[in-house]
Amino acid sequence: MKYAIITYIALGLILSLAIGIEYNCEGQEMFPTYYGSPFVFKQESLGSSMEYFYSVSGLIINILVWSFALFFIDKSIQTIIGKFSKPKLIRISYNIITG
């Protein structure tokens, strides 16, 4: 269940573009705007500013990248918590903050 939550949080990070990159092409012609986190997964349409095209492969790769990053961050925090003299109180606090 824990790994499903990590994947769900990674999907939220990507779709909210909380940590994301916007690629703008410069030039005389009209170019679309690309959004990535770190790989491109969304493209703004040239026809309408309200339409976006999503790349499933970019979305899946971004979810994998952020899931691994969040997994390793969680494991390092768990290791640091285990080294304290009273880890139970700190672990409960960490679980409440994470939840």
PDB file of N, CA and C in Angstrom:
ATOM      1  N   MET A   1       0.831  -1.197   0.000  1.00  0.00           N
ATOM      2  CA  MET A   1       0.000   0.000   0.000  1.00  0.00           C
ATOM      3  C   MET A   1       0.871   1.254   0.000  1.00  0.00           C
ATOM      4  N   LYS A   2       2.001   1.170   0.718  1.00  0.00           N
ATOM      5  CA  LYS A   2       2.894   2.319   0.821  1.00  0.00           C
ATOM      6  C   LYS A   2       3.426   2.740  -0.552  1.00  0.00           C
ATOM      7  N   TYR A   3       3.729   1.757  -1.389  1.00  0.00           N
ATOM      8  CA  TYR A   3       4.277   2.066  -2.709  1.00  0.00           C
ATOM      9  C   TYR A   3       3.215   2.672  -3.620  1.00  0.00           C
ATOM     10  N   ALA A   4       1.961   2.295  -3.437  1.00  0.00           N
ATOM     11  CA  ALA A   4       0.873   2.899  -4.208  1.00  0.00           C
ATOM     12  C   ALA A   4       0.706   4.366  -3.827  1.00  0.00           C
ATOM     13  N   ILE A   5       0.901   4.683  -2.560  1.00  0.00           N
ATOM     14  CA  ILE A   5       0.803   6.067  -2.113  1.00  0.00           C
ATOM     15  C   ILE A   5       1.946   6.895  -2.688  1.00  0.00           C
ATOM     16  N   ILE A   6       3.143   6.326  -2.729  1.00  0.00           N
ATOM     17  CA  ILE A   6       4.287   7.034  -3.311  1.00  0.00           C
ATOM     18  C   ILE A   6       4.033   7.325  -4.789  1.00  0.00           C
ATOM     19  N   THR A   7       3.490   6.354  -5.514  1.00  0.00           N
ATOM     20  CA  THR A   7       3.176   6.548  -6.935  1.00  0.00           C
ATOM     21  C   THR A   7       2.088   7.603  -7.104  1.00  0.00           C
ATOM     22  N   TYR A   8       1.094   7.596  -6.242  1.00  0.00           N
ATOM     23  CA  TYR A   8       0.006   8.577  -6.294  1.00  0.00           C
ATOM     24  C   TYR A   8       0.527   9.990  -6.037  1.00  0.00           C
ATOM     25  N   ILE A   9       1.422  10.135  -5.068  1.00  0.00           N
ATOM     26  CA  ILE A   9       2.023  11.445  -4.786  1.00  0.00           C
ATOM     27  C   ILE A   9       2.880  11.899  -5.956  1.00  0.00           C
ATOM     28  N   ALA A  10       3.617  10.974  -6.584  1.00  0.00           N
ATOM     29  CA  ALA A  10       4.432  11.313  -7.753  1.00  0.00           C
ATOM     30  C   ALA A  10       3.560  11.795  -8.901  1.00  0.00           C
ATOM     31  N   LEU A  11       2.421  11.146  -9.133  1.00  0.00           N
ATOM     32  CA  LEU A  11       1.496  11.578 -10.184  1.00  0.00           C
ATOM     33  C   LEU A  11       0.961  12.972  -9.887  1.00  0.00           C
ATOM     34  N   GLY A  12       0.652  13.242  -8.625  1.00  0.00           N
ATOM     35  CA  GLY A  12       0.185  14.578  -8.250  1.00  0.00           C
ATOM     36  C   GLY A  12       1.244  15.645  -8.465  1.00  0.00           C
ATOM     37  N   LEU A  13       2.493  15.322  -8.146  1.00  0.00           N
ATOM     38  CA  LEU A  13       3.588  16.274  -8.378  1.00  0.00           C
ATOM     39  C   LEU A  13       3.731  16.614  -9.858  1.00  0.00           C
ATOM     40  N   ILE A  14       3.590  15.608 -10.683  1.00  0.00           N
ATOM     41  CA  ILE A  14       3.774  15.813 -12.119  1.00  0.00           C
ATOM     42  C   ILE A  14       2.629  16.626 -12.699  1.00  0.00           C
ATOM     43  N   LEU A  15       1.408  16.217 -12.433  1.00  0.00           N
ATOM     44  CA  LEU A  15       0.252  16.881 -13.039  1.00  0.00           C
ATOM     45  C   LEU A  15       0.025  18.284 -12.501  1.00  0.00           C
ATOM     46  N   SER A  16       0.429  18.546 -11.270  1.00  0.00           N
ATOM     47  CA  SER A  16       0.266  19.897 -10.726  1.00  0.00           C
ATOM     48  C   SER A  16       1.374  20.826 -11.191  1.00  0.00           C
ATOM     49  N   LEU A  17       2.434  20.257 -11.760  1.00  0.00           N
ATOM     50  CA  LEU A  17       3.617  21.014 -12.177  1.00  0.00           C
ATOM     51  C   LEU A  17       4.201  21.829 -11.029  1.00  0.00           C
ATOM     52  N   ALA A  18       4.102  21.284  -9.788  1.00  0.00           N
ATOM     53  CA  ALA A  18       4.705  21.945  -8.636  1.00  0.00           C
ATOM     54  C   ALA A  18       6.212  22.052  -8.823  1.00  0.00           C
ATOM     55  N   ILE A  19       6.789  20.986  -9.354  1.00  0.00           N
ATOM     56  CA  ILE A  19       8.212  20.985  -9.701  1.00  0.00           C
ATOM     57  C   ILE A  19       8.262  20.624 -11.177  1.00  0.00           C
ATOM     58  N   GLY A  20       8.302  21.609 -12.033  1.00  0.00           N
ATOM     59  CA  GLY A  20       8.253  21.335 -13.462  1.00  0.00           C
ATOM     60  C   GLY A  20       9.034  22.342 -14.271  1.00  0.00           C
ATOM     61  N   ILE A  21       9.175  22.025 -15.530  1.00  0.00           N
ATOM     62  CA  ILE A  21       9.926  22.864 -16.461  1.00  0.00           C
ATOM     63  C   ILE A  21       9.007  23.203 -17.626  1.00  0.00           C
ATOM     64  N   GLU A  22       9.050  24.444 -18.059  1.00  0.00           N
ATOM     65  CA  GLU A  22       8.273  24.882 -19.213  1.00  0.00           C
ATOM     66  C   GLU A  22       9.244  25.213 -20.335  1.00  0.00           C
ATOM     67  N   TYR A  23       9.070  24.545 -21.461  1.00  0.00           N
ATOM     68  CA  TYR A  23       9.941  24.751 -22.609  1.00  0.00           C
ATOM     69  C   TYR A  23       9.231  25.644 -23.619  1.00  0.00           C
ATOM     70  N   ASN A  24       9.816  26.794 -23.925  1.00  0.00           N
ATOM     71  CA  ASN A  24       9.275  27.700 -24.927  1.00  0.00           C
ATOM     72  C   ASN A  24      10.268  27.819 -26.069  1.00  0.00           C
ATOM     73  N   CYS A  25       9.795  27.628 -27.284  1.00  0.00           N
ATOM     74  CA  CYS A  25      10.642  27.795 -28.460  1.00  0.00           C
ATOM     75  C   CYS A  25      10.533  29.245 -28.929  1.00  0.00           C
ATOM     76  N   GLU A  26      11.645  29.826 -29.293  1.00  0.00           N
ATOM     77  CA  GLU A  26      11.645  31.204 -29.768  1.00  0.00           C
ATOM     78  C   GLU A  26      11.902  31.223 -31.263  1.00  0.00           C
ATOM     79  N   GLY A  27      11.273  32.145 -31.943  1.00  0.00           N
ATOM     80  CA  GLY A  27      11.459  32.274 -33.373  1.00  0.00           C
ATOM     81  C   GLY A  27      10.316  33.049 -34.005  1.00  0.00           C
ATOM     82  N   GLN A  28      10.339  33.179 -35.312  1.00  0.00           N
ATOM     83  CA  GLN A  28       9.324  33.928 -36.042  1.00  0.00           C
ATOM     84  C   GLN A  28       8.006  33.152 -36.128  1.00  0.00           C
ATOM     85  N   GLU A  29       8.086  31.823 -36.234  1.00  0.00           N
ATOM     86  CA  GLU A  29       6.876  31.029 -36.350  1.00  0.00           C
ATOM     87  C   GLU A  29       6.236  30.813 -34.988  1.00  0.00           C
ATOM     88  N   MET A  30       5.018  30.275 -35.029  1.00  0.00           N
ATOM     89  CA  MET A  30       4.302  29.948 -33.805  1.00  0.00           C
ATOM     90  C   MET A  30       4.710  28.548 -33.351  1.00  0.00           C
ATOM     91  N   PHE A  31       5.171  28.413 -32.132  1.00  0.00           N
ATOM     92  CA  PHE A  31       5.584  27.119 -31.593  1.00  0.00           C
ATOM     93  C   PHE A  31       4.739  26.788 -30.370  1.00  0.00           C
ATOM     94  N   PRO A  32       4.498  25.512 -30.119  1.00  0.00           N
ATOM     95  CA  PRO A  32       3.763  25.147 -28.905  1.00  0.00           C
ATOM     96  C   PRO A  32       4.655  25.264 -27.669  1.00  0.00           C
ATOM     97  N   THR A  33       4.024  25.288 -26.521  1.00  0.00           N
ATOM     98  CA  THR A  33       4.736  25.279 -25.249  1.00  0.00           C
ATOM     99  C   THR A  33       4.731  23.846 -24.718  1.00  0.00           C
ATOM    100  N   TYR A  34       5.880  23.380 -24.292  1.00  0.00           N
ATOM    101  CA  TYR A  34       6.019  22.019 -23.761  1.00  0.00           C
ATOM    102  C   TYR A  34       6.224  22.091 -22.252  1.00  0.00           C
ATOM    103  N   TYR A  35       5.650  21.130 -21.548  1.00  0.00           N
ATOM    104  CA  TYR A  35       5.794  21.058 -20.095  1.00  0.00           C
ATOM    105  C   TYR A  35       6.435  19.729 -19.733  1.00  0.00           C
ATOM    106  N   GLY A  36       7.419  19.767 -18.836  1.00  0.00           N
ATOM    107  CA  GLY A  36       8.118  18.557 -18.444  1.00  0.00           C
ATOM    108  C   GLY A  36       8.449  18.540 -16.973  1.00  0.00           C
ATOM    109  N   SER A  37       8.763  17.345 -16.485  1.00  0.00           N
ATOM    110  CA  SER A  37       9.107  17.208 -15.076  1.00  0.00           C
ATOM    111  C   SER A  37       9.888  15.926 -14.846  1.00  0.00           C
ATOM    112  N   PRO A  38      11.031  15.679 -15.299  1.00  0.00           N
ATOM    113  CA  PRO A  38      11.939  16.362 -16.215  1.00  0.00           C
ATOM    114  C   PRO A  38      11.685  16.048 -17.686  1.00  0.00           C
ATOM    115  N   PHE A  39      10.925  14.968 -18.003  1.00  0.00           N
ATOM    116  CA  PHE A  39      10.665  14.628 -19.401  1.00  0.00           C
ATOM    117  C   PHE A  39       9.364  15.291 -19.861  1.00  0.00           C
ATOM    118  N   VAL A  40       9.287  15.644 -21.127  1.00  0.00           N
ATOM    119  CA  VAL A  40       8.106  16.314 -21.661  1.00  0.00           C
ATOM    120  C   VAL A  40       6.925  15.349 -21.650  1.00  0.00           C
ATOM    121  N   PHE A  41       5.799  15.803 -21.065  1.00  0.00           N
ATOM    122  CA  PHE A  41       4.601  14.969 -21.021  1.00  0.00           C
ATOM    123  C   PHE A  41       3.356  15.719 -21.469  1.00  0.00           C
ATOM    124  N   LYS A  42       3.439  17.046 -21.648  1.00  0.00           N
ATOM    125  CA  LYS A  42       2.276  17.832 -22.019  1.00  0.00           C
ATOM    126  C   LYS A  42       2.684  18.893 -23.023  1.00  0.00           C
ATOM    127  N   GLN A  43       1.809  19.131 -24.009  1.00  0.00           N
ATOM    128  CA  GLN A  43       2.083  20.113 -25.056  1.00  0.00           C
ATOM    129  C   GLN A  43       0.839  20.967 -25.240  1.00  0.00           C
ATOM    130  N   GLU A  44       1.050  22.266 -25.295  1.00  0.00           N
ATOM    131  CA  GLU A  44      -0.059  23.180 -25.534  1.00  0.00           C
ATOM    132  C   GLU A  44      -0.397  23.199 -27.018  1.00  0.00           C
ATOM    133  N   SER A  45      -1.669  23.182 -27.326  1.00  0.00           N
ATOM    134  CA  SER A  45      -2.105  23.168 -28.717  1.00  0.00           C
ATOM    135  C   SER A  45      -1.900  24.531 -29.362  1.00  0.00           C
ATOM    136  N   LEU A  46      -1.614  24.524 -30.653  1.00  0.00           N
ATOM    137  CA  LEU A  46      -1.471  25.778 -31.385  1.00  0.00           C
ATOM    138  C   LEU A  46      -2.824  26.348 -31.755  1.00  0.00           C
ATOM    139  N   GLY A  47      -3.847  25.499 -31.837  1.00  0.00           N
ATOM    140  CA  GLY A  47      -5.169  25.950 -32.255  1.00  0.00           C
ATOM    141  C   GLY A  47      -5.939  26.659 -31.163  1.00  0.00           C
ATOM    142  N   SER A  48      -5.788  26.224 -29.925  1.00  0.00           N
ATOM    143  CA  SER A  48      -6.545  26.785 -28.816  1.00  0.00           C
ATOM    144  C   SER A  48      -5.672  26.801 -27.574  1.00  0.00           C
ATOM    145  N   SER A  49      -5.810  27.865 -26.810  1.00  0.00           N
ATOM    146  CA  SER A  49      -5.003  27.947 -25.589  1.00  0.00           C
ATOM    147  C   SER A  49      -5.586  27.085 -24.469  1.00  0.00           C
ATOM    148  N   MET A  50      -6.781  26.534 -24.674  1.00  0.00           N
ATOM    149  CA  MET A  50      -7.422  25.709 -23.653  1.00  0.00           C
ATOM    150  C   MET A  50      -7.235  24.200 -23.909  1.00  0.00           C
ATOM    151  N   GLU A  51      -6.521  23.844 -24.969  1.00  0.00           N
ATOM    152  CA  GLU A  51      -6.369  22.441 -25.330  1.00  0.00           C
ATOM    153  C   GLU A  51      -4.920  21.997 -25.123  1.00  0.00           C
ATOM    154  N   TYR A  52      -4.762  20.830 -24.523  1.00  0.00           N
ATOM    155  CA  TYR A  52      -3.439  20.274 -24.274  1.00  0.00           C
ATOM    156  C   TYR A  52      -3.384  18.845 -24.804  1.00  0.00           C
ATOM    157  N   PHE A  53      -2.209  18.435 -25.250  1.00  0.00           N
ATOM    158  CA  PHE A  53      -1.969  17.069 -25.679  1.00  0.00           C
ATOM    159  C   PHE A  53      -1.025  16.430 -24.659  1.00  0.00           C
ATOM    160  N   TYR A  54      -1.403  15.247 -24.170  1.00  0.00           N
ATOM    161  CA  TYR A  54      -0.603  14.551 -23.174  1.00  0.00           C
ATOM    162  C   TYR A  54       0.109  13.359 -23.813  1.00  0.00           C
ATOM    163  N   SER A  55       1.339  13.135 -23.405  1.00  0.00           N
ATOM    164  CA  SER A  55       2.123  11.990 -23.853  1.00  0.00           C
ATOM    165  C   SER A  55       2.118  10.949 -22.741  1.00  0.00           C
ATOM    166  N   VAL A  56       1.560   9.776 -23.033  1.00  0.00           N
ATOM    167  CA  VAL A  56       1.459   8.729 -22.022  1.00  0.00           C
ATOM    168  C   VAL A  56       2.844   8.218 -21.631  1.00  0.00           C
ATOM    169  N   SER A  57       3.727   8.056 -22.618  1.00  0.00           N
ATOM    170  CA  SER A  57       5.067   7.555 -22.288  1.00  0.00           C
ATOM    171  C   SER A  57       5.833   8.559 -21.423  1.00  0.00           C
ATOM    172  N   GLY A  58       5.720   9.842 -21.722  1.00  0.00           N
ATOM    173  CA  GLY A  58       6.373  10.861 -20.895  1.00  0.00           C
ATOM    174  C   GLY A  58       5.813  10.883 -19.489  1.00  0.00           C
ATOM    175  N   LEU A  59       4.509  10.702 -19.372  1.00  0.00           N
ATOM    176  CA  LEU A  59       3.869  10.683 -18.063  1.00  0.00           C
ATOM    177  C   LEU A  59       4.334   9.484 -17.237  1.00  0.00           C
ATOM    178  N   ILE A  60       4.411   8.314 -17.859  1.00  0.00           N
ATOM    179  CA  ILE A  60       4.845   7.106 -17.145  1.00  0.00           C
ATOM    180  C   ILE A  60       6.312   7.208 -16.724  1.00  0.00           C
ATOM    181  N   ILE A  61       7.157   7.718 -17.609  1.00  0.00           N
ATOM    182  CA  ILE A  61       8.578   7.880 -17.257  1.00  0.00           C
ATOM    183  C   ILE A  61       8.742   8.871 -16.109  1.00  0.00           C
ATOM    184  N   ASN A  62       7.991   9.970 -16.135  1.00  0.00           N
ATOM    185  CA  ASN A  62       8.058  10.945 -15.048  1.00  0.00           C
ATOM    186  C   ASN A  62       7.566  10.354 -13.732  1.00  0.00           C
ATOM    187  N   ILE A  63       6.509   9.546 -13.779  1.00  0.00           N
ATOM    188  CA  ILE A  63       6.016   8.899 -12.564  1.00  0.00           C
ATOM    189  C   ILE A  63       7.082   7.964 -11.995  1.00  0.00           C
ATOM    190  N   LEU A  64       7.754   7.215 -12.866  1.00  0.00           N
ATOM    191  CA  LEU A  64       8.824   6.322 -12.393  1.00  0.00           C
ATOM    192  C   LEU A  64       9.977   7.104 -11.766  1.00  0.00           C
ATOM    193  N   VAL A  65      10.387   8.189 -12.418  1.00  0.00           N
ATOM    194  CA  VAL A  65      11.496   9.002 -11.896  1.00  0.00           C
ATOM    195  C   VAL A  65      11.149   9.563 -10.530  1.00  0.00           C
ATOM    196  N   TRP A  66       9.961  10.173 -10.406  1.00  0.00           N
ATOM    197  CA  TRP A  66       9.590  10.777  -9.127  1.00  0.00           C
ATOM    198  C   TRP A  66       9.280   9.727  -8.063  1.00  0.00           C
ATOM    199  N   SER A  67       8.765   8.563  -8.461  1.00  0.00           N
ATOM    200  CA  SER A  67       8.516   7.503  -7.480  1.00  0.00           C
ATOM    201  C   SER A  67       9.825   7.007  -6.874  1.00  0.00           C
ATOM    202  N   PHE A  68      10.839   6.789  -7.717  1.00  0.00           N
ATOM    203  CA  PHE A  68      12.148   6.381  -7.197  1.00  0.00           C
ATOM    204  C   PHE A  68      12.748   7.465  -6.307  1.00  0.00           C
ATOM    205  N   ALA A  69      12.622   8.719  -6.711  1.00  0.00           N
ATOM    206  CA  ALA A  69      13.161   9.819  -5.896  1.00  0.00           C
ATOM    207  C   ALA A  69      12.464   9.872  -4.538  1.00  0.00           C
ATOM    208  N   LEU A  70      11.140   9.797  -4.528  1.00  0.00           N
ATOM    209  CA  LEU A  70      10.402   9.831  -3.266  1.00  0.00           C
ATOM    210  C   LEU A  70      10.688   8.604  -2.411  1.00  0.00           C
ATOM    211  N   PHE A  71      10.866   7.448  -3.043  1.00  0.00           N
ATOM    212  CA  PHE A  71      11.187   6.224  -2.309  1.00  0.00           C
ATOM    213  C   PHE A  71      12.521   6.361  -1.588  1.00  0.00           C
ATOM    214  N   PHE A  72      13.544   6.871  -2.287  1.00  0.00           N
ATOM    215  CA  PHE A  72      14.865   7.012  -1.669  1.00  0.00           C
ATOM    216  C   PHE A  72      14.883   8.109  -0.605  1.00  0.00           C
ATOM    217  N   ILE A  73      14.111   9.165  -0.804  1.00  0.00           N
ATOM    218  CA  ILE A  73      13.997  10.206   0.229  1.00  0.00           C
ATOM    219  C   ILE A  73      13.355   9.610   1.481  1.00  0.00           C
ATOM    220  N   ASP A  74      12.281   8.830   1.293  1.00  0.00           N
ATOM    221  CA  ASP A  74      11.608   8.201   2.432  1.00  0.00           C
ATOM    222  C   ASP A  74      12.530   7.233   3.160  1.00  0.00           C
ATOM    223  N   LYS A  75      13.277   6.414   2.405  1.00  0.00           N
ATOM    224  CA  LYS A  75      14.195   5.458   3.040  1.00  0.00           C
ATOM    225  C   LYS A  75      15.292   6.169   3.821  1.00  0.00           C
ATOM    226  N   SER A  76      15.824   7.276   3.278  1.00  0.00           N
ATOM    227  CA  SER A  76      16.870   7.990   4.020  1.00  0.00           C
ATOM    228  C   SER A  76      16.320   8.637   5.281  1.00  0.00           C
ATOM    229  N   ILE A  77      15.102   9.165   5.224  1.00  0.00           N
ATOM    230  CA  ILE A  77      14.502   9.748   6.431  1.00  0.00           C
ATOM    231  C   ILE A  77      14.237   8.652   7.459  1.00  0.00           C
ATOM    232  N   GLN A  78      13.755   7.494   7.017  1.00  0.00           N
ATOM    233  CA  GLN A  78      13.526   6.379   7.941  1.00  0.00           C
ATOM    234  C   GLN A  78      14.833   5.929   8.601  1.00  0.00           C
ATOM    235  N   THR A  79      15.935   5.916   7.844  1.00  0.00           N
ATOM    236  CA  THR A  79      17.243   5.540   8.395  1.00  0.00           C
ATOM    237  C   THR A  79      17.708   6.558   9.428  1.00  0.00           C
ATOM    238  N   ILE A  80      17.521   7.828   9.131  1.00  0.00           N
ATOM    239  CA  ILE A  80      17.916   8.887  10.076  1.00  0.00           C
ATOM    240  C   ILE A  80      17.072   8.801  11.347  1.00  0.00           C
ATOM    241  N   ILE A  81      15.772   8.539  11.201  1.00  0.00           N
ATOM    242  CA  ILE A  81      14.893   8.425  12.375  1.00  0.00           C
ATOM    243  C   ILE A  81      15.319   7.242  13.242  1.00  0.00           C
ATOM    244  N   GLY A  82      15.739   6.152  12.633  1.00  0.00           N
ATOM    245  CA  GLY A  82      16.165   4.970  13.381  1.00  0.00           C
ATOM    246  C   GLY A  82      17.400   5.198  14.230  1.00  0.00           C
ATOM    247  N   LYS A  83      18.190   6.226  13.937  1.00  0.00           N
ATOM    248  CA  LYS A  83      19.411   6.500  14.685  1.00  0.00           C
ATOM    249  C   LYS A  83      19.176   7.359  15.929  1.00  0.00           C
ATOM    250  N   PHE A  84      17.954   7.890  16.104  1.00  0.00           N
ATOM    251  CA  PHE A  84      17.663   8.699  17.285  1.00  0.00           C
ATOM    252  C   PHE A  84      17.416   7.803  18.492  1.00  0.00           C
ATOM    253  N   SER A  85      17.516   8.408  19.691  1.00  0.00           N
ATOM    254  CA  SER A  85      17.340   7.628  20.914  1.00  0.00           C
ATOM    255  C   SER A  85      15.868   7.284  21.165  1.00  0.00           C
ATOM    256  N   LYS A  86      14.946   8.156  20.753  1.00  0.00           N
ATOM    257  CA  LYS A  86      13.518   7.879  20.913  1.00  0.00           C
ATOM    258  C   LYS A  86      12.852   7.928  19.533  1.00  0.00           C
ATOM    259  N   PRO A  87      13.050   6.881  18.735  1.00  0.00           N
ATOM    260  CA  PRO A  87      12.546   6.937  17.357  1.00  0.00           C
ATOM    261  C   PRO A  87      11.025   6.808  17.240  1.00  0.00           C
ATOM    262  N   LYS A  88      10.352   6.248  18.280  1.00  0.00           N
ATOM    263  CA  LYS A  88       8.918   6.023  18.164  1.00  0.00           C
ATOM    264  C   LYS A  88       8.153   7.338  18.044  1.00  0.00           C
ATOM    265  N   LEU A  89       8.486   8.312  18.865  1.00  0.00           N
ATOM    266  CA  LEU A  89       7.810   9.612  18.820  1.00  0.00           C
ATOM    267  C   LEU A  89       8.087  10.323  17.494  1.00  0.00           C
ATOM    268  N   ILE A  90       9.325  10.272  17.064  1.00  0.00           N
ATOM    269  CA  ILE A  90       9.687  10.926  15.802  1.00  0.00           C
ATOM    270  C   ILE A  90       9.036  10.209  14.628  1.00  0.00           C
ATOM    271  N   ARG A  91       8.984   8.872  14.673  1.00  0.00           N
ATOM    272  CA  ARG A  91       8.372   8.097  13.589  1.00  0.00           C
ATOM    273  C   ARG A  91       6.868   8.391  13.490  1.00  0.00           C
ATOM    274  N   ILE A  92       6.194   8.508  14.639  1.00  0.00           N
ATOM    275  CA  ILE A  92       4.767   8.840  14.634  1.00  0.00           C
ATOM    276  C   ILE A  92       4.559  10.235  14.056  1.00  0.00           C
ATOM    277  N   SER A  93       5.414  11.185  14.436  1.00  0.00           N
ATOM    278  CA  SER A  93       5.313  12.541  13.892  1.00  0.00           C
ATOM    279  C   SER A  93       5.535  12.552  12.386  1.00  0.00           C
ATOM    280  N   TYR A  94       6.520  11.785  11.924  1.00  0.00           N
ATOM    281  CA  TYR A  94       6.811  11.706  10.495  1.00  0.00           C
ATOM    282  C   TYR A  94       5.648  11.094   9.718  1.00  0.00           C
ATOM    283  N   ASN A  95       5.037  10.051  10.282  1.00  0.00           N
ATOM    284  CA  ASN A  95       3.888   9.431   9.620  1.00  0.00           C
ATOM    285  C   ASN A  95       2.690  10.367   9.554  1.00  0.00           C
ATOM    286  N   ILE A  96       2.493  11.170  10.587  1.00  0.00           N
ATOM    287  CA  ILE A  96       1.393  12.149  10.575  1.00  0.00           C
ATOM    288  C   ILE A  96       1.650  13.215   9.519  1.00  0.00           C
ATOM    289  N   ILE A  97       2.884  13.712   9.444  1.00  0.00           N
ATOM    290  CA  ILE A  97       3.223  14.727   8.437  1.00  0.00           C
ATOM    291  C   ILE A  97       3.094  14.158   7.025  1.00  0.00           C
ATOM    292  N   THR A  98       3.563  12.924   6.838  1.00  0.00           N
ATOM    293  CA  THR A  98       3.463  12.287   5.527  1.00  0.00           C
ATOM    294  C   THR A  98       2.000  12.057   5.135  1.00  0.00           C
ATOM    295  N   GLY A  99       1.214  11.628   6.081  1.00  0.00           N
ATOM    296  CA  GLY A  99      -0.222  11.388   5.796  1.00  0.00           C
ATOM    297  C   GLY A  99      -0.945  12.664   5.477  1.00  0.00           C
TER     298      GLY A  99
END
